[in-house]
mmCIF file of C-alpha atoms in Angstrom:
data_model
loop_
_atom_site.group_PDB
_atom_site.id
_atom_site.type_symbol
_atom_site.label_atom_id
_atom_site.label_comp_id
_atom_site.label_asym_id
_atom_site.label_seq_id
_atom_site.Cartn_x
_atom_site.Cartn_y
_atom_site.Cartn_z
ATOM 1 C CA MET A 245 220.185 107.295 151.450
ATOM 2 C CA PRO A 246 218.772 108.670 148.148
ATOM 3 C CA LEU A 247 215.707 110.852 148.546
ATOM 4 C CA ILE A 248 212.393 109.395 147.312
ATOM 5 C CA PRO A 249 211.167 111.502 144.538
ATOM 6 C CA GLU A 250 208.052 113.388 145.119
ATOM 7 C CA GLU A 251 204.839 112.068 143.472
ATOM 8 C CA PRO A 252 204.070 114.132 140.438
ATOM 9 C CA GLN A 253 201.353 116.721 141.114
ATOM 10 C CA ILE A 254 198.183 116.480 139.245
ATOM 11 C CA HIS A 255 197.076 119.868 138.176
ATOM 12 C CA GLU A 256 193.377 120.688 138.727
ATOM 13 C CA SER A 257 193.006 121.503 135.169
ATOM 14 C CA ALA A 258 193.586 117.822 134.398
ATOM 15 C CA GLN A 259 190.764 116.628 136.676
ATOM 16 C CA GLY A 260 187.332 116.897 134.885
ATOM 17 C CA PRO A 261 184.998 117.445 137.940
ATOM 18 C CA ARG A 262 187.294 120.057 139.456
ATOM 19 C CA ALA A 263 187.802 121.913 136.169
ATOM 20 C CA ALA A 264 184.156 121.890 135.759
ATOM 21 C CA ALA A 265 183.588 123.118 139.323
ATOM 22 C CA ALA A 266 186.190 125.902 138.704
ATOM 23 C CA ALA A 267 184.563 126.865 135.526
ATOM 24 C CA GLY A 268 181.209 126.933 137.314
ATOM 25 C CA ARG A 269 182.322 129.682 139.642
ATOM 26 C CA PRO A 270 180.149 132.780 139.253
ATOM 27 C CA ALA A 271 181.360 134.936 136.518
ATOM 28 C CA SER A 272 180.546 138.520 136.241
ATOM 29 C CA THR A 273 177.031 138.619 134.955
ATOM 30 C CA PRO A 274 175.766 141.226 132.561
ATOM 31 C CA ARG A 275 174.172 144.166 134.278
ATOM 32 C CA PRO A 276 170.453 144.061 133.738
ATOM 33 C CA VAL A 277 169.028 146.455 131.190
ATOM 34 C CA PRO A 278 166.753 149.042 132.633
ATOM 35 C CA GLY A 279 162.837 148.380 132.047
ATOM 36 C CA PRO A 280 162.256 150.154 128.904
ATOM 37 C CA ARG A 281 165.551 148.897 127.360
ATOM 38 C CA SER A 282 164.670 145.280 127.874
ATOM 39 C CA ALA A 283 161.843 145.911 125.336
ATOM 40 C CA ALA A 284 164.311 146.922 122.595
ATOM 41 C CA SER A 285 167.362 144.889 123.448
ATOM 42 C CA PRO A 286 166.826 142.326 120.697
ATOM 43 C CA ARG A 287 168.256 144.279 117.721
ATOM 44 C CA PRO A 288 167.340 142.204 114.612
ATOM 45 C CA GLY A 289 163.705 143.026 113.759
ATOM 46 C CA ARG A 290 162.926 144.681 117.096
ATOM 47 C CA PRO A 291 160.032 142.407 118.178
ATOM 48 C CA VAL A 292 157.294 144.122 120.195
ATOM 49 C CA PRO A 293 157.867 143.167 123.849
ATOM 50 C CA GLY A 294 155.625 140.995 125.638
ATOM 51 C CA PRO A 295 152.889 141.865 128.134
ATOM 52 C CA ALA A 296 154.970 141.748 131.134
ATOM 53 C CA ARG A 297 156.273 145.233 132.198
ATOM 54 C CA PRO A 298 160.007 145.291 133.240
ATOM 55 C CA ALA A 299 160.715 146.315 136.766
ATOM 56 C CA ALA A 300 162.855 149.301 137.522
ATOM 57 C CA PRO A 301 166.479 148.539 138.170
ATOM 58 C CA ALA A 302 168.313 149.113 141.263
ATOM 59 C CA PRO A 303 170.113 152.415 141.660
ATOM 60 C CA ARG A 304 173.594 152.319 139.954
ATOM 61 C CA PRO A 305 176.718 153.440 142.028
ATOM 62 C CA GLY A 306 177.459 156.971 141.099
ATOM 63 C CA ALA A 307 174.025 157.645 139.568
ATOM 64 C CA GLY A 308 173.629 160.799 141.482
ATOM 65 C CA GLN A 309 176.928 162.315 140.459
ATOM 66 C CA SER A 310 176.795 165.587 138.635
ATOM 67 C CA PRO A 311 177.988 165.763 135.153
ATOM 68 C CA ALA A 312 181.450 166.750 134.433
ATOM 69 C CA LYS A 313 180.629 170.094 133.191
ATOM 70 C CA GLY A 314 179.383 172.511 135.746
ATOM 71 C CA PRO A 315 176.386 172.688 138.026
ATOM 72 C CA GLU A 316 173.643 172.751 135.480
ATOM 73 C CA ASN A 317 171.208 170.955 137.732
ATOM 74 C CA ARG A 318 171.492 173.651 140.488
ATOM 75 C CA SER A 319 170.579 177.326 140.081
ATOM 76 C CA ASP A 320 171.398 177.788 136.542
ATOM 77 C CA GLN A 321 168.628 175.794 134.820
ATOM 78 C CA ARG A 322 168.750 177.832 131.754
ATOM 79 C CA SER A 323 172.304 177.086 130.819
ATOM 80 C CA THR A 324 172.684 175.566 127.382
ATOM 81 C CA PRO A 325 173.250 171.821 127.391
ATOM 82 C CA GLN A 326 176.209 170.215 125.771
ATOM 83 C CA LEU A 327 175.214 168.988 122.229
ATOM 84 C CA GLN A 328 176.595 165.721 120.787
ATOM 85 C CA LEU A 329 175.920 164.660 117.246
ATOM 86 C CA ILE A 330 176.236 160.984 116.260
ATOM 87 C CA PRO A 331 176.202 160.458 112.527
ATOM 88 C CA ALA A 332 173.714 157.789 111.449
ATOM 89 C CA PRO A 333 171.434 156.993 108.575
ATOM 90 C CA VAL A 334 167.732 157.261 109.045
ATOM 91 C CA ASP A 335 167.279 153.482 109.427
ATOM 92 C CA GLY A 336 170.234 153.283 111.822
ATOM 93 C CA ALA A 337 169.397 156.220 113.990
ATOM 94 C CA LEU A 338 167.447 154.496 116.621
ATOM 95 C CA ASP A 339 170.254 151.779 116.824
ATOM 96 C CA ALA A 340 172.716 154.681 117.421
ATOM 97 C CA ALA A 341 170.506 156.197 120.161
ATOM 98 C CA GLU A 342 170.297 152.789 121.880
ATOM 99 C CA GLU A 343 174.099 152.535 121.784
ATOM 100 C CA ALA A 344 174.343 156.091 123.202
ATOM 101 C CA LEU A 345 171.887 155.095 125.905
ATOM 102 C CA ASP A 346 173.896 152.072 126.830
ATOM 103 C CA LEU A 347 177.054 154.072 127.230
ATOM 104 C CA LEU A 348 175.373 156.570 129.477
ATOM 105 C CA LEU A 349 173.924 153.983 131.703
ATOM 106 C CA GLU A 350 177.371 152.323 131.905
ATOM 107 C CA SER A 351 179.010 155.579 132.707
ATOM 108 C CA GLY A 352 176.803 155.753 135.790
ATOM 109 C CA ARG A 353 173.767 157.815 134.637
ATOM 110 C CA ALA A 354 170.568 156.803 136.406
ATOM 111 C CA PRO A 355 167.752 155.539 134.035
ATOM 112 C CA GLY A 356 165.422 158.070 135.329
ATOM 113 C CA GLU A 357 167.575 160.786 134.188
ATOM 114 C CA ILE A 358 167.299 160.020 130.551
ATOM 115 C CA LEU A 359 164.561 160.810 127.922
ATOM 116 C CA VAL A 360 164.718 159.251 124.492
ATOM 117 C CA LEU A 361 162.792 160.842 121.506
ATOM 118 C CA THR A 362 162.034 159.442 118.105
ATOM 119 C CA THR A 363 161.006 161.659 115.162
ATOM 120 C CA GLY A 364 159.874 158.581 112.974
ATOM 121 C CA ASP A 365 158.507 155.212 114.037
ATOM 122 C CA PRO A 366 158.065 155.065 117.838
ATOM 123 C CA HIS A 367 160.312 153.129 119.986
ATOM 124 C CA PRO A 368 158.818 149.421 120.556
ATOM 125 C CA TRP A 369 158.732 150.091 124.279
ATOM 126 C CA ALA A 370 156.526 153.359 123.796
ATOM 127 C CA ALA A 371 154.198 151.573 121.316
ATOM 128 C CA HIS A 372 153.851 148.602 123.861
ATOM 129 C CA GLU A 373 153.149 150.735 126.795
ATOM 130 C CA LEU A 374 150.687 153.063 125.039
ATOM 131 C CA SER A 375 148.670 149.873 124.383
ATOM 132 C CA PHE A 376 147.791 150.047 128.113
ATOM 133 C CA GLY A 377 146.432 153.541 127.649
ATOM 134 C CA GLU A 378 147.890 157.019 127.652
ATOM 135 C CA ALA A 379 147.347 157.800 131.382
ATOM 136 C CA ALA A 380 149.402 154.658 132.364
ATOM 137 C CA TYR A 381 152.138 155.414 129.749
ATOM 138 C CA TRP A 382 152.578 159.032 130.909
ATOM 139 C CA ALA A 383 152.489 158.018 134.580
ATOM 140 C CA GLN A 384 155.734 156.233 134.229
ATOM 141 C CA GLN A 385 157.341 159.409 133.157
ATOM 142 C CA ASP A 386 156.136 161.146 136.339
ATOM 143 C CA THR A 387 157.732 158.536 138.592
ATOM 144 C CA ALA A 388 161.149 159.188 136.896
ATOM 145 C CA GLU A 389 162.391 155.631 137.793
ATOM 146 C CA ASP A 390 163.356 154.558 134.378
ATOM 147 C CA VAL A 391 164.361 155.678 130.953
ATOM 148 C CA PHE A 392 161.407 157.238 129.271
ATOM 149 C CA PHE A 393 160.735 156.840 125.443
ATOM 150 C CA ALA A 394 158.339 159.201 123.671
ATOM 151 C CA ASP A 395 157.479 160.246 120.199
ATOM 152 C CA ALA A 396 158.835 163.616 119.128
ATOM 153 C CA SER A 397 155.297 164.797 118.246
ATOM 154 C CA ALA A 398 154.609 164.768 121.915
ATOM 155 C CA VAL A 399 157.796 166.509 123.037
ATOM 156 C CA GLU A 400 155.689 169.368 124.660
ATOM 157 C CA ARG A 401 154.344 166.699 127.192
ATOM 158 C CA ALA A 402 157.804 165.411 128.026
ATOM 159 C CA ALA A 403 159.428 166.448 131.229
ATOM 160 C CA ALA A 404 162.965 167.852 131.459
ATOM 161 C CA ARG A 405 165.533 165.458 132.361
ATOM 162 C CA PRO A 406 169.458 165.854 132.576
ATOM 163 C CA VAL A 407 169.904 163.916 129.295
ATOM 164 C CA VAL A 408 167.886 163.815 126.238
ATOM 165 C CA ILE A 409 168.529 161.613 123.287
ATOM 166 C CA VAL A 410 166.901 162.259 119.984
ATOM 167 C CA ALA A 411 166.869 159.644 117.189
ATOM 168 C CA VAL A 412 166.097 161.366 113.823
ATOM 169 C CA ASN A 413 164.688 158.154 112.388
ATOM 170 C CA GLY A 414 162.220 159.637 109.849
ATOM 171 C CA GLY A 415 159.055 161.609 110.319
ATOM 172 C CA ASP A 416 158.120 164.933 108.692
ATOM 173 C CA GLU A 417 160.482 167.938 108.635
ATOM 174 C CA GLY A 418 158.062 170.125 110.644
ATOM 175 C CA THR A 419 157.902 167.617 113.572
ATOM 176 C CA ALA A 420 161.633 167.162 113.620
ATOM 177 C CA ALA A 421 162.308 170.856 113.292
ATOM 178 C CA ARG A 422 160.214 171.554 116.323
ATOM 179 C CA ALA A 423 161.363 168.599 118.281
ATOM 180 C CA LEU A 424 165.110 169.329 118.351
ATOM 181 C CA PRO A 425 164.820 172.845 119.911
ATOM 182 C CA SER A 426 162.241 171.561 122.330
ATOM 183 C CA ALA A 427 164.581 168.703 123.224
ATOM 184 C CA MET A 428 167.325 171.087 123.864
ATOM 185 C CA ALA A 429 165.279 173.110 126.171
ATOM 186 C CA ARG A 430 164.364 169.947 128.135
ATOM 187 C CA ALA A 431 167.959 168.702 128.362
ATOM 188 C CA GLY A 432 169.575 169.880 131.594
ATOM 189 C CA ALA A 433 173.230 168.744 130.851
ATOM 190 C CA LEU A 434 173.466 166.941 127.580
ATOM 191 C CA LEU A 435 171.556 166.573 124.305
ATOM 192 C CA VAL A 436 172.476 163.666 121.992
ATOM 193 C CA VAL A 437 171.120 163.716 118.457
ATOM 194 C CA CYS A 438 171.468 160.666 116.235
ATOM 195 C CA GLY A 439 171.078 160.990 112.515
ATOM 196 C CA ASP A 440 172.391 162.839 109.349
ATOM 197 C CA PRO A 441 174.555 165.748 110.582
ATOM 198 C CA GLN A 442 173.671 168.020 107.667
ATOM 199 C CA ARG A 443 169.968 167.318 108.131
ATOM 200 C CA ILE A 444 170.161 167.852 111.972
ATOM 201 C CA THR A 445 171.918 171.134 111.515
ATOM 202 C CA ALA A 446 169.436 172.268 109.044
ATOM 203 C CA LEU A 447 166.640 171.091 111.399
ATOM 204 C CA LEU A 448 168.174 172.978 114.291
ATOM 205 C CA GLY A 449 168.307 176.237 112.273
ATOM 206 C CA ALA A 450 164.701 175.822 110.866
ATOM 207 C CA GLY A 451 163.496 174.970 114.421
ATOM 208 C CA ALA A 452 164.863 178.141 115.691
ATOM 209 C CA GLY A 453 162.455 180.054 113.564
ATOM 210 C CA VAL A 454 159.366 178.110 114.363
#
């Protein structure tokens, strides 16, 4: 007897509800940006964040790993940190600093290991948090649970952290010249400076004599 041909199979992609269900499977959701970063995540215009303060993120896997180069966080606390310059115009230095911050967090750095300094206009998160008073603002640095943003003019009050990012986004030469050497002194493993390379080199030289 001739075999009865099998009924043609209908692929799930042809069935609307199933395709919708398959498409509705949970996709990999973007990793939540740490507290202070959520205040600056909208790039265009950088609106001042709302009154609600962001919560600290959960610890990331590998956040406690030591940097690739040497045990700088152990006994040799005076070791010179690695210096990385990221070329950027004055009005793009803060954007470059935020991108560097994102890459560091994605690589496994804990938010509480990073300090971000600005030589010109303050970061929107810092301006927002300062509206609640300086005591509350600086208390967040002491908890070391999240990225901390500060003005370079107040670098002397900033605590040392494994990574320091400096956005040379304006400001007077004297403040920037003093901020860069101070930032290097506070960086345990890595100092990232975003701005005009020639100006940064000149400021580092000028700051050495301050």
